[in-house]
GROMACS .gro file of C-alpha atoms in nm:
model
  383
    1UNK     CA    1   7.510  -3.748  26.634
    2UNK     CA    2   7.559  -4.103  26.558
    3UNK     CA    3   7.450  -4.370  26.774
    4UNK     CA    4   7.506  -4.713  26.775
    5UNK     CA    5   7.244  -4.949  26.985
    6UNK     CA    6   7.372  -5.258  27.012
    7UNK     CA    7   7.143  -5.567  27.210
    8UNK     CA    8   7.125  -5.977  27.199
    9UNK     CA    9   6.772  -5.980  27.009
   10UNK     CA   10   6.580  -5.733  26.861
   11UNK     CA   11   6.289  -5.991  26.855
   12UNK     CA   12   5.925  -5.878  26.869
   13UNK     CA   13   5.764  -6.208  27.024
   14UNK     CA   14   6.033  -6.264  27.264
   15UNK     CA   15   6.248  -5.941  27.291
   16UNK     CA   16   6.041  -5.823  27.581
   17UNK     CA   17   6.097  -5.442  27.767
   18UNK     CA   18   6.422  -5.441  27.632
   19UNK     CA   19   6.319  -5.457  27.272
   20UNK     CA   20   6.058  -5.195  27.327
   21UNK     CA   21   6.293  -4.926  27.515
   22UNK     CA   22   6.546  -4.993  27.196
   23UNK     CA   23   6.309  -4.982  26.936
   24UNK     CA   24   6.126  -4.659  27.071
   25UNK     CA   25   6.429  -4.503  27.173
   26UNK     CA   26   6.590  -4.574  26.809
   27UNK     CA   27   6.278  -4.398  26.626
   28UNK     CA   28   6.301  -4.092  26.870
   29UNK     CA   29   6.647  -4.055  26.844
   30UNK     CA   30   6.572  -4.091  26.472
   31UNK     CA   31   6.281  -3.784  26.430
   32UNK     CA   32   6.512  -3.577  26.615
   33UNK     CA   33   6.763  -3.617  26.323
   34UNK     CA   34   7.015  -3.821  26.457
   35UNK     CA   35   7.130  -4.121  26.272
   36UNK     CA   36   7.089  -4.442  26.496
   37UNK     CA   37   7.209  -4.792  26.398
   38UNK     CA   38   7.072  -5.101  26.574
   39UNK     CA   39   7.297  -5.445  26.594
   40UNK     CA   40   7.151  -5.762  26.708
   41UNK     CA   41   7.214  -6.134  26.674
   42UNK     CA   42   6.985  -6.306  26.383
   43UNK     CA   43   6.762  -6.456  26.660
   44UNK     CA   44   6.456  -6.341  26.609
   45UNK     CA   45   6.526  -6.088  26.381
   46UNK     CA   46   6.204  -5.966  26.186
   47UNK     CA   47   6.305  -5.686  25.926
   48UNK     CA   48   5.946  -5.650  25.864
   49UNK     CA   49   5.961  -5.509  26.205
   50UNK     CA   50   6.263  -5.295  26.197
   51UNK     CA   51   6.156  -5.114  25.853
   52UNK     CA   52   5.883  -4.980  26.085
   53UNK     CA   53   6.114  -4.710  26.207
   54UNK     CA   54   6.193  -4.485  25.862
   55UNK     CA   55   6.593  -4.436  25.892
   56UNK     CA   56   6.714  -4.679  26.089
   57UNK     CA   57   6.989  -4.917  26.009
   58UNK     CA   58   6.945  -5.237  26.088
   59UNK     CA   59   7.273  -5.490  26.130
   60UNK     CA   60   7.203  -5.884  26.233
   61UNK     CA   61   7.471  -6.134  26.300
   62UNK     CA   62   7.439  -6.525  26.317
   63UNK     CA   63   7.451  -6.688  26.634
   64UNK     CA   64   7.691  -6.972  26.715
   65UNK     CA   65   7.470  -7.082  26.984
   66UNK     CA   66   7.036  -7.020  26.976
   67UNK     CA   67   6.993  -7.040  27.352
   68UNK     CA   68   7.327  -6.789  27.476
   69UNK     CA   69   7.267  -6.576  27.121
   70UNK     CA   70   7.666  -6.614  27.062
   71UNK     CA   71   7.710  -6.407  26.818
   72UNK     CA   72   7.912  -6.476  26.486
   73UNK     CA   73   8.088  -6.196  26.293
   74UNK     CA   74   7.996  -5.938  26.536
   75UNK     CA   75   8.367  -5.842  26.619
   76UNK     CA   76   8.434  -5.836  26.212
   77UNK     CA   77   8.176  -5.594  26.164
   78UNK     CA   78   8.283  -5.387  26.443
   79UNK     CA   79   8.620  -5.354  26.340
   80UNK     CA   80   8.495  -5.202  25.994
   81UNK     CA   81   8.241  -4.992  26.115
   82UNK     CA   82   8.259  -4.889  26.477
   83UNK     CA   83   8.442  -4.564  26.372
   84UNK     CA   84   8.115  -4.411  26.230
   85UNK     CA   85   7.976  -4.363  26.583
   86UNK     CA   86   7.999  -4.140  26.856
   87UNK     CA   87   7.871  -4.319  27.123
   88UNK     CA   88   7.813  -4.720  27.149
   89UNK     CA   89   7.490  -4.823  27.399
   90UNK     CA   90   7.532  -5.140  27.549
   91UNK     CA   91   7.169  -5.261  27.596
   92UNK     CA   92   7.072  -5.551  27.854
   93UNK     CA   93   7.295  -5.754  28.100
   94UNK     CA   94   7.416  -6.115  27.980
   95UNK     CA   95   7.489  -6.047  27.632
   96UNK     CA   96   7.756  -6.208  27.479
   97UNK     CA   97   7.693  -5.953  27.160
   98UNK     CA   98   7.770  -5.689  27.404
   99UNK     CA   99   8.095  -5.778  27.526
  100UNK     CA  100   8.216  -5.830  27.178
  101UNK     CA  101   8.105  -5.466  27.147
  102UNK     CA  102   8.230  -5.381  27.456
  103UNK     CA  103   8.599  -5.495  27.359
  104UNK     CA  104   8.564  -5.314  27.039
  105UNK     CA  105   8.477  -4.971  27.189
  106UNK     CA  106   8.771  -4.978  27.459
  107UNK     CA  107   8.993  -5.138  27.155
  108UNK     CA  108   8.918  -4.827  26.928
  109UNK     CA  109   8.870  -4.543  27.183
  110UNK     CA  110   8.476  -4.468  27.127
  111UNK     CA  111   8.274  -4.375  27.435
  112UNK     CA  112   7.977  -4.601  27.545
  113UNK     CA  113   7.709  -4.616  27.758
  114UNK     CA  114   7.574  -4.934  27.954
  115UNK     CA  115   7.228  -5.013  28.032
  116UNK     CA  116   7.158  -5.304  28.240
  117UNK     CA  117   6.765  -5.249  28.224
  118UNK     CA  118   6.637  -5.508  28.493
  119UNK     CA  119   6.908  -5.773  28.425
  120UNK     CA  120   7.210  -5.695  28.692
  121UNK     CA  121   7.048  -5.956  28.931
  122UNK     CA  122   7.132  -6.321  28.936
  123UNK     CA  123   6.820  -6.477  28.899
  124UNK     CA  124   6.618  -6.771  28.764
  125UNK     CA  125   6.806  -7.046  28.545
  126UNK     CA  126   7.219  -7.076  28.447
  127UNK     CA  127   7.309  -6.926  28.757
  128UNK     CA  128   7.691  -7.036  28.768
  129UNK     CA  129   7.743  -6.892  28.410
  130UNK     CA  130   7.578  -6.595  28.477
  131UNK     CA  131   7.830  -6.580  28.820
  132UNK     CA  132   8.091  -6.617  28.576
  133UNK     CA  133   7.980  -6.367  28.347
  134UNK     CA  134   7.848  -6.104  28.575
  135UNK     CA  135   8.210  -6.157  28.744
  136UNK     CA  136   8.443  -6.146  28.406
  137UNK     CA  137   8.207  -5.911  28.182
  138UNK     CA  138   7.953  -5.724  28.378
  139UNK     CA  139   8.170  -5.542  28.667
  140UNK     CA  140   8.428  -5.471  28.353
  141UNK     CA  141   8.149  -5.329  28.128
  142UNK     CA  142   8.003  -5.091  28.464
  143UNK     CA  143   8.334  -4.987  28.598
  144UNK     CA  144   8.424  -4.889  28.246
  145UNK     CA  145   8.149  -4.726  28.118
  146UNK     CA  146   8.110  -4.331  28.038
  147UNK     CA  147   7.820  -4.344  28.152
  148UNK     CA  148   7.570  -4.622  28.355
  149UNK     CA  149   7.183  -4.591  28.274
  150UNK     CA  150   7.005  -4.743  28.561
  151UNK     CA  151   6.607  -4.737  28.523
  152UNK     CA  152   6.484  -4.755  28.898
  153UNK     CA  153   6.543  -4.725  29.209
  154UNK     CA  154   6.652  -5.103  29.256
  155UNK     CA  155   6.876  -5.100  28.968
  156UNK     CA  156   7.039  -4.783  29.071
  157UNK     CA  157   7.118  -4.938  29.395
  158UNK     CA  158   7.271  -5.282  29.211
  159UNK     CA  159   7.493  -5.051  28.985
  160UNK     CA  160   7.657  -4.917  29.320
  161UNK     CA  161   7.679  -5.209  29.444
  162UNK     CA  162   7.847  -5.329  29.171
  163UNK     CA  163   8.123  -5.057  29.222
  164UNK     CA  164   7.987  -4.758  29.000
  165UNK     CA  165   8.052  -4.435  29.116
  166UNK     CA  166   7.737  -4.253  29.216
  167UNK     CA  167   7.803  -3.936  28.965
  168UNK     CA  168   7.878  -4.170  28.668
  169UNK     CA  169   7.504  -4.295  28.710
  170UNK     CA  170   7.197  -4.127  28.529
  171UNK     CA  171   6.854  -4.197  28.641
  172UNK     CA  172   6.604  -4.279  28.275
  173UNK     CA  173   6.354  -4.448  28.363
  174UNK     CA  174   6.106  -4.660  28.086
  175UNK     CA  175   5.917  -4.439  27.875
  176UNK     CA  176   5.574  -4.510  27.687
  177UNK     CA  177   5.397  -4.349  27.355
  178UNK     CA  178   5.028  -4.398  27.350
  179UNK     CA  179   5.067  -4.454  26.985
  180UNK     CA  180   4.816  -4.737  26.887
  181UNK     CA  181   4.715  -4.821  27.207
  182UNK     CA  182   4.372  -4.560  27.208
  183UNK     CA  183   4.209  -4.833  27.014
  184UNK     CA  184   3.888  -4.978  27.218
  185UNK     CA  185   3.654  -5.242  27.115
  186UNK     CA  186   3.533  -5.489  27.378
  187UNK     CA  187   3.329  -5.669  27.161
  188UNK     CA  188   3.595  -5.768  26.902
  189UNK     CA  189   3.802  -5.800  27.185
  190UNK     CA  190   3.578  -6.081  27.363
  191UNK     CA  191   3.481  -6.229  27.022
  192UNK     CA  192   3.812  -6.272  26.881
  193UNK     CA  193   3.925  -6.464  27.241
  194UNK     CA  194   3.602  -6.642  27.342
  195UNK     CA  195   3.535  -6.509  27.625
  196UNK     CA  196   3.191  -6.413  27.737
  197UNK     CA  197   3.056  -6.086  27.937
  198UNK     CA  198   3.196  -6.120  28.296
  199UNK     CA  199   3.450  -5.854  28.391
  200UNK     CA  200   3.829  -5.915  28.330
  201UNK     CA  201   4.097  -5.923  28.559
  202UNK     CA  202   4.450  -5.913  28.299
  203UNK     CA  203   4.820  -6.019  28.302
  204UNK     CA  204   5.035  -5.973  28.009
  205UNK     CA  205   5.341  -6.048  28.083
  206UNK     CA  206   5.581  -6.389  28.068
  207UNK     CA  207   5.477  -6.738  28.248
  208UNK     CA  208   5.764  -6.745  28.469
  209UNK     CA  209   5.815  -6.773  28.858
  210UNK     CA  210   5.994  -6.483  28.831
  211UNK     CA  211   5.683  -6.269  28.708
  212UNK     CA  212   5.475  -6.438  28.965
  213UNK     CA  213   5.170  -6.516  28.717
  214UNK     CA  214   5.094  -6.820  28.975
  215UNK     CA  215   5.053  -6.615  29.249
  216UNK     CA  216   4.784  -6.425  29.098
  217UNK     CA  217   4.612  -6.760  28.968
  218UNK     CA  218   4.620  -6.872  29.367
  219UNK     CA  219   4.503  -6.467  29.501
  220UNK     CA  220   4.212  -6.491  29.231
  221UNK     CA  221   4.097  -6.823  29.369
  222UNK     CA  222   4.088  -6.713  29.758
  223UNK     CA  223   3.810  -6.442  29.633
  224UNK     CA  224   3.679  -6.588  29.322
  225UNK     CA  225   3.342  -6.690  29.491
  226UNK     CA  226   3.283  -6.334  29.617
  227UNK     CA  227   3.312  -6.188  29.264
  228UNK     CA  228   3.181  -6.465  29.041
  229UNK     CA  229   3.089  -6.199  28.755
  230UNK     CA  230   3.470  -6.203  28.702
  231UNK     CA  231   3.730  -6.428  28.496
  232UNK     CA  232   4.121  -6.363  28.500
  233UNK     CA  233   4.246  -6.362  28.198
  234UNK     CA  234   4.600  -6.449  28.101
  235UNK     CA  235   4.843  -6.381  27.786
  236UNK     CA  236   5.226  -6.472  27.831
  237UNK     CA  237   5.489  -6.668  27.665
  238UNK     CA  238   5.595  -6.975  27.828
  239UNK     CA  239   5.891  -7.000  28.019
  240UNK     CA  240   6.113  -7.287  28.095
  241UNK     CA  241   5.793  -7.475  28.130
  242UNK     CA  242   5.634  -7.275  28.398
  243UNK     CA  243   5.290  -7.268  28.185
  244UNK     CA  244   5.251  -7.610  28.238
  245UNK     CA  245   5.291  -7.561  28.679
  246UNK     CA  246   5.016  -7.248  28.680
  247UNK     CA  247   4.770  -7.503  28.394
  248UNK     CA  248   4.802  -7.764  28.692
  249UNK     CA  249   4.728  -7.521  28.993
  250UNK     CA  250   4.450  -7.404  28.799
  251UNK     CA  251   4.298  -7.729  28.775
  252UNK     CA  252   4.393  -7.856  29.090
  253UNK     CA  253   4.175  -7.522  29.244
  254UNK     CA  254   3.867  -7.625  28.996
  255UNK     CA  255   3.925  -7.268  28.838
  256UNK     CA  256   3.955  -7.363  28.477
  257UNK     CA  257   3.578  -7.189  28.422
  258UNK     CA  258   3.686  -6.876  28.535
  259UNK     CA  259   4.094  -6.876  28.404
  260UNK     CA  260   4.182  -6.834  28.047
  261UNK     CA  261   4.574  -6.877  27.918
  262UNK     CA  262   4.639  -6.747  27.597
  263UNK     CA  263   4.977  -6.693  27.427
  264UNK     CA  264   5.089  -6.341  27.351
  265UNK     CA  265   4.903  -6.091  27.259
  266UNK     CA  266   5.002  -5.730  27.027
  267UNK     CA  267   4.883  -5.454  26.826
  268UNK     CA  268   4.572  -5.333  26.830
  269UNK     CA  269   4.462  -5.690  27.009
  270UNK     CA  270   4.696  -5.560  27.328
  271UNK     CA  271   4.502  -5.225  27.353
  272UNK     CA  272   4.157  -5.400  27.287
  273UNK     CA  273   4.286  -5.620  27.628
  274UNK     CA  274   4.382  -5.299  27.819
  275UNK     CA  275   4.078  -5.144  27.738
  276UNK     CA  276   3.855  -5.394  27.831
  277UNK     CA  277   3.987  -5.512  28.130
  278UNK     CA  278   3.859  -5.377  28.470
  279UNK     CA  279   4.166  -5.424  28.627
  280UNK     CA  280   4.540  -5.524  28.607
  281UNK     CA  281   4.758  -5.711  28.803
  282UNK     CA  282   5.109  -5.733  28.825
  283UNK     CA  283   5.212  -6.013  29.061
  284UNK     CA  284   5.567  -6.007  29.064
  285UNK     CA  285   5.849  -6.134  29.243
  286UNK     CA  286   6.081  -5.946  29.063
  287UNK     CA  287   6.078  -5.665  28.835
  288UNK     CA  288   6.216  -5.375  28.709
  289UNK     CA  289   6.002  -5.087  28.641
  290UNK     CA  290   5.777  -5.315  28.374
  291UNK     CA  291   5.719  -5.113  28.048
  292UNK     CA  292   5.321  -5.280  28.077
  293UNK     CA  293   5.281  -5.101  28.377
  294UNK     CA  294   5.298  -4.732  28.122
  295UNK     CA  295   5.114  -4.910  27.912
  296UNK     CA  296   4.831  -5.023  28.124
  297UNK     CA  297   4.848  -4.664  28.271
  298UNK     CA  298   4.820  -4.522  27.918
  299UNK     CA  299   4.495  -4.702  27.867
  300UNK     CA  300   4.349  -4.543  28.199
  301UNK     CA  301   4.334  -4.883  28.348
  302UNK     CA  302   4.382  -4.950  28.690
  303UNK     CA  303   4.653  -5.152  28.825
  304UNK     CA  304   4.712  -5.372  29.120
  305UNK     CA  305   5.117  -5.410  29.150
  306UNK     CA  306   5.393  -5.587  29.424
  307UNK     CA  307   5.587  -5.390  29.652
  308UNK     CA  308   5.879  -5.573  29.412
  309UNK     CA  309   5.781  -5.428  29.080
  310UNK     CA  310   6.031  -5.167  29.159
  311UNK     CA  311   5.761  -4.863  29.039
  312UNK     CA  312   5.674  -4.703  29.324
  313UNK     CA  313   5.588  -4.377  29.192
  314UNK     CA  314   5.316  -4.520  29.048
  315UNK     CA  315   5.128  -4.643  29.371
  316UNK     CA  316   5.266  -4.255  29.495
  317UNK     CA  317   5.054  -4.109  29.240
  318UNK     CA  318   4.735  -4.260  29.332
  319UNK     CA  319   4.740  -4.458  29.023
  320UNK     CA  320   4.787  -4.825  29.131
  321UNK     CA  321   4.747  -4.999  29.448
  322UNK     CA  322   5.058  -5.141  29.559
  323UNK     CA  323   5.077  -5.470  29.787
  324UNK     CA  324   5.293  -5.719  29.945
  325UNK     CA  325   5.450  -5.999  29.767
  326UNK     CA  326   5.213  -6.316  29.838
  327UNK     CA  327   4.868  -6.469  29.731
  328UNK     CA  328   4.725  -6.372  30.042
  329UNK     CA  329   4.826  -5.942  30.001
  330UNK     CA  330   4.712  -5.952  29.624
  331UNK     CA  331   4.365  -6.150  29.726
  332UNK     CA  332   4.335  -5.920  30.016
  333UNK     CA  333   4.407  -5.599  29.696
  334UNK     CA  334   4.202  -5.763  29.462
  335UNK     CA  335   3.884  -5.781  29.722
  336UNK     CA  336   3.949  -5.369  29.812
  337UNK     CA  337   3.941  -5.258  29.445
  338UNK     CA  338   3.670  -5.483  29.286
  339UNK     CA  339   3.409  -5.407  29.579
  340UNK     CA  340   3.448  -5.057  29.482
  341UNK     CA  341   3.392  -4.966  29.118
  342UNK     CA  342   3.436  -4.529  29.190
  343UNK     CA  343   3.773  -4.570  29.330
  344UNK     CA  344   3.860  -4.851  28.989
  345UNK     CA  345   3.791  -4.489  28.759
  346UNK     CA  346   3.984  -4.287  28.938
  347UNK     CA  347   4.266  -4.487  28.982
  348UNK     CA  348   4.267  -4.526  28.586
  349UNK     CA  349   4.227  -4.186  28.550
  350UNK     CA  350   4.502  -4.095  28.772
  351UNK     CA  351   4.717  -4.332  28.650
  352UNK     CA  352   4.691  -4.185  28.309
  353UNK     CA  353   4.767  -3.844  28.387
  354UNK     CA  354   5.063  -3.914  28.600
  355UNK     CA  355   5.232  -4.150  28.340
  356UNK     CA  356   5.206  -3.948  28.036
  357UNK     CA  357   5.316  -3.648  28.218
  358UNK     CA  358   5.636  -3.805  28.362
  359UNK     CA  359   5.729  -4.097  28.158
  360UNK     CA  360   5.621  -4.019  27.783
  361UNK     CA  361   5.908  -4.089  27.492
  362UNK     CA  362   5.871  -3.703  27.420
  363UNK     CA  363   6.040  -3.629  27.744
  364UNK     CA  364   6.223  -3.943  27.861
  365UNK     CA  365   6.425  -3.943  27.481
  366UNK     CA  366   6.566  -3.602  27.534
  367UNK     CA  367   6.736  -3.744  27.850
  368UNK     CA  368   6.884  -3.975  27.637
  369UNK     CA  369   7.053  -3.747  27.387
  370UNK     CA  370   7.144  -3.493  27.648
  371UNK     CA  371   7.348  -3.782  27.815
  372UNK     CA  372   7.486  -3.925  27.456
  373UNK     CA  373   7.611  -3.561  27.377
  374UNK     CA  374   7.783  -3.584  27.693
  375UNK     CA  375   7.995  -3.864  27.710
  376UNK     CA  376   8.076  -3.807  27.344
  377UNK     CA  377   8.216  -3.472  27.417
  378UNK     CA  378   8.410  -3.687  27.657
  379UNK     CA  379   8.604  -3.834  27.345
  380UNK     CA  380   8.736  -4.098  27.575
  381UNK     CA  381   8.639  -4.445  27.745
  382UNK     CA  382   8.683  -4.391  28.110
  383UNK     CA  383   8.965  -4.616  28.290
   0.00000   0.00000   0.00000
């Protein structure tokens, strides 16, 4: 079979759990000896990091515009080549790339598949274009599709709301390897990032609102005296200046001795954090099923999570303690699981177990192809 994945950035700085789901799905679908093309806009583009995955074609179009990723020559390319694939998977909501691809599928008759992973809400900044587009473009792209991939139980819920029929929606959910994240060394680890022996409460993730990284700054204050052997410890890519809010609350709470901000961290640096930290937090206001929360999970670390992350199988599982949306319910979580070290390791432990039974790439990828085989026996885009 021959799949074509096409997304807005294929970046590995900024590309986020979209990049990760298309890059790991793309080198599964790959070893299982199906050809697999990726297309992308230029932003970002690394080929460094695409030549990782032996096989794959990778295809990168300028954009007209940085900040929208408008692509250029996208359509062109299309129009030559989108007769090699069976099946066309539109990754990621507000993509201009994607309605280009989009057209071109219904234009020439090849079945595709649309993934909104986390996106189909209106949030955060250029709300009236995104109105526009989810209004033009999105609906369109749903209603249309073969096939809708929705990735939890939120998103599952938007695509009906959005007007797709219940049986024309499959349930994948994220997926994790535990390739190259076994690697421990706290020492390095601390070395490498300054920091000294007290325990580590960790974020990864982006400095947005949305994410809720200031929340956890203001929960680790209201019980920072109680556990003073402690530091949080922060790695995240700015966004739309929110760094610059959470430096200020931090200073404004007299935390900065026990609050460190770094930028982003990967590779084996990533699994050194995971490894060394006592606990994880994921504060957010919004989310989708987070890709770090399988990682974390991998690592046998225990996690402290929102009721909005949208995972609650994980909290089900005994593997993460899951709490309301506010400083005051994560300080109140943070207290419970720091006073008691026991329940910390088991927690990790059943976190570990549960995650790479359910959501490993092993599994979750043959989900995948089952579905591509499907709506390319179709032969047809739905109308």
């Amino acid at each position: 079979m021959k799949i074509l994945n096409v997304i807005s950035l294929m970046d590995p700085v900024t590309g986020g759990g979209i990049k990760e789901r298309i890059y790991h799905l793309s080198k599964n679908l790959i070893q299982r000896g199906h050809q697999c093309t990726i297309l992308a806009t230029s932003r970002g583009w690394n080929q460094e990091f695409i030549d990782t995955i032996a096989g794959l074609e990778g295809v990168n179009v300028p954009c007209l515009s940085e900040r929208f990723m408008i692509p250029m020559g996208a359509g062109k390319w299309l129009d030559e080549n989108i007769h090699r694939f069976d099946v066309v998977h539109l990754a990621g909501n507000w993509s201009p790339i994607n309605v280009v691809a989009y057209y071109s599928a219904r234009k020439y008759n090849i079945p595709y598949v649309f993934s909104g992973m986390g996106l189909l809400d209106i949030l955060e900044r250029s709300l009236v274009i995104k109105y526009i587009y989810s209004h033009f473009w999105t609906r369109p792209m749903l209603r249309n599709a073969n096939a809708v991939i929705a990735i939890s139980p939120r998103e599952y819920g938007n695509c009906v709301r959005l007007g797709v029929k219940d049986k024309n929606i499959s349930f994948i959910p994220n997926a994790i390897t535990s390739d190259g994240l076994d690697v421990k060394d706290d020492e390095s680890f601390r070395k490498y990032y300054g920091l000294d022996n007290r325990k580590i409460i960790l974020y990864i993730a982006r400095l947005s609102h949305e994410k809720g990284v200031d929340l956890l700054v203001e929960a680790f204050f209201l019980i920072a005296s109680e556990f003073s052997d402690h530091q949080l410890v922060i790695f995240g890519n700015d966004h739309g200046g929110f760094k610059a809010y959470v430096e200020k609350r931090i200073d404004i709470l007299n935390i900065r001795d026990k609050v460190k901000i770094f930028p982003p961290v990967f590779g084996v640096r990533k699994s050194w954090a995971y490894h060394a930290a006592e606990l994880f937090v994921i504060p957010s206001r919004y989310d989708t099923m987070t890709i770090v929360a399988l990682e974390v999970a991998v690592c046998a670390c225990p996690l402290l999570i929102t009721d909005q992350a949208d995972f609650p199988a994980i909290g089900e599982s005994g593997g993460a303690l899951i709490v309301k949306c506010d400083a005051q319910a994560i300080s109140v979580g943070l207290r419970r699981l720091l006073a008691d070290p026991h329940v910390l390791n088991q927690m990790g432990a059943r976190a570990s177990k549960f995650v790479l039974e359910n959501y490993h790439w092993n599994n979750v990828s043959e989900s995948f192809i089952e579905l591509f085989y499907r709506v390319s026996n179709e032969g047809k885009v739905a109308n």
